[in-house]
Short mmCIF file of C-alpha atoms in Angstrom, two decimals:
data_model
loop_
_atom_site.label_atom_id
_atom_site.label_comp_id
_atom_site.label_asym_id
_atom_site.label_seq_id
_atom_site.Cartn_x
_atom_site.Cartn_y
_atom_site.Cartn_z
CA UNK A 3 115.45 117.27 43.40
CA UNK A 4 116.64 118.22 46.84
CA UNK A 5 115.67 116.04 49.85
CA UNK A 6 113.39 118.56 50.85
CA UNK A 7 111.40 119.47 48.24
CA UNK A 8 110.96 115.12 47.94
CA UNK A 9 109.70 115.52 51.63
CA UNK A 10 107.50 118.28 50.23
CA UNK A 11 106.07 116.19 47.29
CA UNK A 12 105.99 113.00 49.67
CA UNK A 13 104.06 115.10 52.47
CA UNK A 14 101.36 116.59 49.27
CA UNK A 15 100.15 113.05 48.67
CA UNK A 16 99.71 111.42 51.99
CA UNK A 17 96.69 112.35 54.58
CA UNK A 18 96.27 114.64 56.88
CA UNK A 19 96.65 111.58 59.41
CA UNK A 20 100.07 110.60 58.44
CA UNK A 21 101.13 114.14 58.02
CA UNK A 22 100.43 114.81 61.77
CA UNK A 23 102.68 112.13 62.39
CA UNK A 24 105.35 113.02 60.74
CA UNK A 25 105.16 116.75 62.15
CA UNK A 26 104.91 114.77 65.52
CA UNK A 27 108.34 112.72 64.53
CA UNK A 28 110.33 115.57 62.86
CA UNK A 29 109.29 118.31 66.08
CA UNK A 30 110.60 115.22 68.48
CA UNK A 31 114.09 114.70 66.52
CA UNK A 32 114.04 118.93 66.01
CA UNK A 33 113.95 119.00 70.05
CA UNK A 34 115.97 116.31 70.53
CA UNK A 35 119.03 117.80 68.27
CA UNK A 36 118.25 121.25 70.47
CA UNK A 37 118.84 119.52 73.50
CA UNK A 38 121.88 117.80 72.47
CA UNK A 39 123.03 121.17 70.78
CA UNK A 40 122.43 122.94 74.25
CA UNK A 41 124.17 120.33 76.64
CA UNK A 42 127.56 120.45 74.59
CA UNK A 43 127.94 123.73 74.79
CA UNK A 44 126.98 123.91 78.35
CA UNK A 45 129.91 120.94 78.73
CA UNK A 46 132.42 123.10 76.86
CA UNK A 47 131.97 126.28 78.80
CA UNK A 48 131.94 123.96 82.16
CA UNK A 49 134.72 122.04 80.94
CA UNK A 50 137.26 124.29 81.58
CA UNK A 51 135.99 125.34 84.99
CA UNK A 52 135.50 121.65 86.30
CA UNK A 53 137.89 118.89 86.51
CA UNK A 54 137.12 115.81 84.37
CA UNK A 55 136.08 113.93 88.24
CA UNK A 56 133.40 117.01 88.90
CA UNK A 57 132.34 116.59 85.03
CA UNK A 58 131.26 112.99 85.59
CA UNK A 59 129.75 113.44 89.62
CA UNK A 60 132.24 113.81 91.71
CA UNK A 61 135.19 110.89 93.05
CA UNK A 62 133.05 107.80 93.27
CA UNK A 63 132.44 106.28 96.68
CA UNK A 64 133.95 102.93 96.08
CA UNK A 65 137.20 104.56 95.45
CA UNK A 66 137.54 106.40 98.33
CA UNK A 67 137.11 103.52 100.41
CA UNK A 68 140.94 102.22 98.97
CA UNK A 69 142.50 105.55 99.45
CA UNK A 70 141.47 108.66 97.58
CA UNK A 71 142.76 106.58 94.51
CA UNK A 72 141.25 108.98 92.21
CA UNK A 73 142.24 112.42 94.53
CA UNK A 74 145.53 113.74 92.71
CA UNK A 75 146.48 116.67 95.05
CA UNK A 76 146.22 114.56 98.04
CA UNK A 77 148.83 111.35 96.44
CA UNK A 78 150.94 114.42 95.07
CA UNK A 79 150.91 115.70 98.75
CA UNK A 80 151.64 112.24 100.44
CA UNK A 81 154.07 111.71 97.49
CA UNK A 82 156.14 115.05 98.34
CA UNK A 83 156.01 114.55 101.93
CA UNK A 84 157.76 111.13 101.52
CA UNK A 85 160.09 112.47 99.63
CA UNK A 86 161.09 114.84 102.29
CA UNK A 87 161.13 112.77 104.98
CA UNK A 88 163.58 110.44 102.96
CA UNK A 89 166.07 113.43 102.05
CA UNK A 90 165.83 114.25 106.27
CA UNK A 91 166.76 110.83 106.72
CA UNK A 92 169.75 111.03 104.31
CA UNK A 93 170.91 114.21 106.31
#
């Protein structure tokens, strides 16, 4: 006997109380899984259009406080600019 034809037989002998309930529950977990089923597919088509910092909200405040920690373009800039201020001192 399959799982659902036991919740079948299970649902034929209880009352109409209980079986109101457990349409309640199982429409609840139903929407539940929809939801879930609907926000990871919106995260995989955003995914590749956002960075993983946008994903989660953005660069948090407390880090940008210390520096832009968490901004990668501007450390690659500030990390290319030194280097090209040492090779013009080398010159």
């Amino acid at each position: 006997m399959t799982a659902r034809e036991q919740l079948i037989q299970e649902i034929e002998q209880v009352s109409d109380s209980l079986v109101e309930e457990v349409l309640d529950f199982l429409l609840f977990i139903k929407g539940r899984q929809d939801e879930k089923n609907s926000t990871s597919d919106d995260e995989k088509s955003q995914s590749s259009e956002q960075s993983i910092l946008e994903r989660m909200g953005g660069i948090p405040q407390h880090l940008l406080c210390v520096g832009n920690l968490s901004d990668r373009d501007v450390r690659r800039a500030v990390i290319a600019s030194r280097i090209q201020q040492s090779h013009q001192q080398e010159s």
